[in-house]
CSV table of C-alpha atoms in Angstrom, one decimal:
chain,number,residue,atom,x,y,z
A,226,MET,CA,16.4,-240.3,5.6
A,227,SER,CA,14.4,-243.4,5.7
A,228,ASN,CA,11.8,-244.6,3.3
A,229,GLN,CA,9.2,-244.4,6.0
A,230,SER,CA,9.8,-240.8,6.8
A,231,TYR,CA,9.9,-240.0,3.1
A,232,GLU,CA,6.5,-241.6,2.6
A,233,ASP,CA,5.2,-239.7,5.6
A,234,THR,CA,6.4,-236.5,4.2
A,235,LEU,CA,4.9,-237.3,0.8
A,236,ARG,CA,1.6,-238.2,2.4
A,237,LYS,CA,1.7,-235.0,4.4
A,238,GLN,CA,2.5,-233.0,1.4
A,239,GLY,CA,-0.2,-234.9,-0.6
A,240,LYS,CA,-2.7,-234.0,2.1
A,241,VAL,CA,-1.5,-230.4,2.0
A,242,ILE,CA,-1.7,-230.4,-1.8
A,243,VAL,CA,-5.3,-231.9,-1.7
A,244,SER,CA,-6.2,-229.4,1.0
A,245,LEU,CA,-4.7,-226.6,-1.1
A,246,GLN,CA,-6.5,-228.0,-4.2
A,247,ASN,CA,-9.8,-228.1,-2.3
A,248,GLU,CA,-9.2,-224.6,-1.1
A,249,ILE,CA,-8.3,-223.5,-4.6
A,250,ASP,CA,-11.4,-225.1,-6.0
A,251,LYS,CA,-13.6,-223.4,-3.3
A,252,LYS,CA,-12.0,-220.1,-4.0
A,253,ASP,CA,-12.3,-220.7,-7.8
A,254,GLN,CA,-16.0,-221.5,-7.3
A,255,MET,CA,-16.4,-218.4,-5.1
A,256,LEU,CA,-14.6,-216.3,-7.7
A,257,THR,CA,-16.9,-217.8,-10.4
A,258,GLU,CA,-20.0,-216.9,-8.3
A,259,MET,CA,-18.6,-213.4,-7.6
A,260,GLU,CA,-17.9,-212.9,-11.3
A,261,GLN,CA,-21.5,-214.0,-12.0
A,262,LYS,CA,-22.9,-211.7,-9.3
A,263,ASN,CA,-20.6,-208.9,-10.6
A,264,SER,CA,-21.8,-209.6,-14.2
A,265,ASP,CA,-25.4,-209.6,-13.0
A,266,THR,CA,-24.8,-206.4,-11.0
A,267,LEU,CA,-23.1,-204.8,-14.0
A,268,ALA,CA,-26.0,-205.8,-16.2
A,269,CYS,CA,-28.4,-204.3,-13.7
A,270,VAL,CA,-26.3,-201.1,-13.4
A,271,ARG,CA,-26.2,-200.9,-17.2
A,272,ARG,CA,-30.0,-201.2,-17.4
A,273,LEU,CA,-30.4,-198.6,-14.7
A,274,ILE,CA,-27.9,-196.2,-16.5
A,275,ILE,CA,-29.7,-196.8,-19.9
A,276,GLY,CA,-33.1,-196.1,-18.1
A,277,LEU,CA,-31.7,-193.0,-16.5
A,278,VAL,CA,-30.2,-191.8,-19.8
A,279,GLU,CA,-33.5,-192.4,-21.6
A,280,ASN,CA,-35.3,-190.6,-18.8
A,281,ILE,CA,-32.9,-187.7,-18.9
A,282,ASN,CA,-33.1,-187.6,-22.7
A,283,SER,CA,-36.9,-187.6,-22.4
A,284,LYS,CA,-36.7,-184.8,-19.8
A,285,ILE,CA,-34.2,-182.9,-22.0
A,286,GLY,CA,-36.6,-183.3,-24.9
A,287,VAL,CA,-39.5,-182.0,-22.8
A,288,CYS,CA,-37.3,-179.1,-21.6
A,289,LEU,CA,-36.3,-178.3,-25.1
A,290,ARG,CA,-39.9,-178.3,-26.3
A,291,TRP,CA,-40.9,-176.1,-23.3
A,292,ASN,CA,-38.0,-173.8,-24.1
A,293,ALA,CA,-39.1,-173.6,-27.7
A,294,LYS,CA,-42.7,-172.8,-26.6
A,295,LEU,CA,-41.3,-170.2,-24.1
A,296,GLU,CA,-39.3,-168.6,-26.9
A,297,GLN,CA,-42.5,-168.5,-29.0
A,298,ILE,CA,-44.4,-166.9,-26.1
A,299,LYS,CA,-41.6,-164.4,-25.6
A,300,ALA,CA,-41.7,-163.5,-29.3
A,301,MET,CA,-45.5,-163.2,-29.2
A,302,ASN,CA,-45.3,-161.0,-26.1
A,303,PHE,CA,-42.7,-158.8,-27.7
A,304,LYS,CA,-44.8,-158.5,-30.8
A,305,MET,CA,-47.9,-157.7,-28.7
A,306,ASN,CA,-46.0,-155.1,-26.7
A,307,HIS,CA,-44.8,-153.5,-29.9
A,308,GLU,CA,-48.3,-153.5,-31.3
A,309,MET,CA,-49.7,-152.0,-28.0
A,310,GLU,CA,-47.1,-149.2,-28.2
A,311,CYS,CA,-48.1,-148.5,-31.8
A,312,LEU,CA,-51.8,-148.5,-30.8
A,313,LYS,CA,-51.0,-146.2,-27.9
A,314,LYS,CA,-49.2,-143.8,-30.2
A,315,GLU,CA,-52.1,-144.0,-32.7
A,316,LEU,CA,-54.6,-143.4,-29.9
A,317,GLY,CA,-52.6,-140.4,-28.7
A,318,GLN,CA,-52.6,-139.0,-32.2
A,319,LEU,CA,-56.3,-139.7,-32.6
A,320,ASN,CA,-57.0,-138.0,-29.2
A,321,LYS,CA,-54.9,-135.0,-30.3
A,322,GLN,CA,-56.8,-134.9,-33.6
A,323,LEU,CA,-60.1,-135.2,-31.8
A,324,GLU,CA,-59.2,-132.3,-29.4
A,325,GLU,CA,-58.1,-130.2,-32.3
A,326,SER,CA,-61.3,-131.1,-34.2
A,327,LYS,CA,-63.4,-130.3,-31.2
A,328,ALA,CA,-61.7,-127.0,-30.7
A,329,LEU,CA,-62.2,-126.2,-34.4
A,330,ASN,CA,-65.8,-127.3,-34.2
A,331,ASP,CA,-66.4,-125.1,-31.0
A,332,GLN,CA,-64.8,-122.2,-32.8
A,333,ARG,CA,-66.9,-122.7,-35.9
A,334,GLN,CA,-70.0,-123.0,-33.7
A,335,LYS,CA,-69.2,-119.8,-31.9
A,336,ASN,CA,-68.5,-118.1,-35.2
A,337,PHE,CA,-71.8,-119.4,-36.6
A,338,ILE,CA,-73.8,-118.2,-33.6
A,339,GLU,CA,-72.1,-114.8,-33.8
A,340,GLU,CA,-72.8,-114.6,-37.6
A,341,ILE,CA,-76.5,-115.6,-37.0
A,342,GLN,CA,-76.8,-113.0,-34.3
A,343,LYS,CA,-75.2,-110.4,-36.5
A,344,SER,CA,-77.4,-111.4,-39.4
A,345,LEU,CA,-80.5,-111.1,-37.2
A,346,ARG,CA,-79.4,-107.7,-36.0
A,347,ASP,CA,-78.7,-106.6,-39.5
A,348,MET,CA,-82.1,-108.1,-40.7
A,349,PHE,CA,-84.0,-106.3,-37.9
A,350,ARG,CA,-82.2,-103.1,-38.3
A,351,GLY,CA,-83.2,-103.0,-41.9
A,352,ARG,CA,-86.7,-103.6,-40.8
A,353,SER,CA,-87.0,-106.9,-42.7
A,354,GLN,CA,-90.1,-108.8,-41.9
A,355,LEU,CA,-90.3,-112.5,-41.3
A,356,GLY,CA,-93.0,-113.8,-43.6
A,357,ILE,CA,-95.7,-116.1,-42.2
A,358,LYS,CA,-97.0,-118.7,-44.6
A,359,ARG,CA,-99.8,-120.0,-42.3
A,360,MET,CA,-100.8,-119.2,-38.9
A,361,GLY,CA,-97.9,-120.2,-36.5
A,362,GLU,CA,-95.6,-121.2,-39.4
A,363,LEU,CA,-92.7,-119.2,-40.7
A,364,ASP,CA,-91.8,-118.6,-44.3
A,365,PRO,CA,-88.4,-120.3,-44.8
A,366,LYS,CA,-87.4,-118.1,-47.8
A,367,PRO,CA,-85.8,-115.3,-45.8
A,368,PHE,CA,-83.7,-117.9,-43.8
A,369,GLN,CA,-82.7,-119.7,-47.0
A,370,ASN,CA,-81.7,-116.4,-48.7
A,371,LEU,CA,-79.6,-115.3,-45.7
A,372,CYS,CA,-77.9,-118.7,-45.2
A,373,SER,CA,-77.2,-119.2,-48.9
A,374,GLN,CA,-75.2,-115.9,-48.8
A,375,LYS,CA,-73.3,-116.7,-45.6
A,376,TYR,CA,-72.5,-120.4,-45.9
A,377,SER,CA,-71.1,-122.9,-48.4
A,378,SER,CA,-73.2,-124.8,-50.9
A,379,GLU,CA,-73.1,-127.9,-48.6
A,380,GLN,CA,-74.1,-126.2,-45.4
A,381,TRP,CA,-76.6,-123.4,-46.1
A,382,GLN,CA,-79.7,-125.6,-46.5
A,383,GLU,CA,-79.1,-127.4,-43.2
A,384,MET,CA,-78.3,-124.1,-41.4
A,385,SER,CA,-81.4,-122.4,-42.8
A,386,ALA,CA,-83.6,-125.4,-41.8
A,387,GLN,CA,-82.1,-125.3,-38.2
A,388,LEU,CA,-82.5,-121.6,-37.9
A,389,CYS,CA,-86.1,-121.6,-39.2
A,390,SER,CA,-87.0,-124.5,-36.9
A,391,SER,CA,-85.4,-122.7,-33.9
A,392,TRP,CA,-87.5,-119.5,-34.7
A,393,GLU,CA,-90.6,-121.6,-35.0
A,394,GLU,CA,-90.0,-123.2,-31.6
A,395,ASN,CA,-89.4,-119.7,-30.1
A,396,LEU,CA,-92.5,-118.3,-31.6
A,397,LYS,CA,-94.6,-121.1,-30.0
A,398,ASN,CA,-93.2,-120.0,-26.6
A,399,PRO,CA,-95.5,-117.2,-25.1
A,400,ALA,CA,-92.7,-116.1,-22.7
A,401,TRP,CA,-90.3,-115.3,-25.6
A,402,HIS,CA,-89.6,-111.6,-26.2
A,403,PRO,CA,-86.7,-111.2,-28.6
A,404,PHE,CA,-87.0,-107.4,-28.8
A,405,LYS,CA,-86.8,-104.7,-26.3
A,406,THR,CA,-87.9,-101.1,-26.6
A,407,ILE,CA,-85.4,-98.3,-25.9
A,408,GLU,CA,-85.6,-94.5,-26.3
A,409,VAL,CA,-83.1,-93.0,-28.7
A,410,ASN,CA,-83.2,-89.1,-29.1
A,411,GLY,CA,-86.7,-89.1,-27.6
A,412,ILE,CA,-87.9,-91.7,-30.1
A,413,LEU,CA,-88.9,-95.3,-29.0
A,414,GLN,CA,-87.2,-98.0,-31.0
A,415,GLU,CA,-87.5,-101.7,-31.0
A,416,ILE,CA,-84.1,-103.5,-31.0
A,417,LEU,CA,-83.0,-107.1,-30.7
A,418,ASP,CA,-82.5,-108.1,-27.1
A,419,GLU,CA,-79.0,-109.6,-27.0
A,420,ASN,CA,-79.5,-110.8,-23.4
A,421,ASP,CA,-82.3,-113.1,-24.5
A,422,GLU,CA,-81.1,-116.7,-24.0
A,423,ASN,CA,-83.2,-118.1,-26.9
């Protein structure tokens, strides 16, 4: 091979080498730019991920606080339900006691009325007289004597005052007739009228 052709070949190869070197430099620059972009993108992605993690952590914290509050509310609700059940039971017991007390009171009142009626019958059968202190006013002594024998030391004064007051009101009523006259063995007798509503 001649020198000329060898030089041509070397020149051609030099051009190819320069061309390849230029291409390598371009690609190297492109690679550097891509690495920079990639680095910037990675930094941006990292920042986004950190922001998202912080946001998620913040939301998790909020959720945890709400869950804690919800648990407190559930506990309070449970306690209130328990207290309501206890109050319902207590109310039921109080209602039962009230009913029993009312029934006992009704029975006592009925017994009291029957005793008063019996006492009045006994008093009028024995021809006891109700004393009048002043015109239109009853003497309370017979009522006190009768009630002190029939009732306890706590109740007899109140009962005698009520009974005396009731009789005074009835005496003021001109339409009141507590006695009726019947004939027994040909003799007229005055007896207590049990059908009298007063």
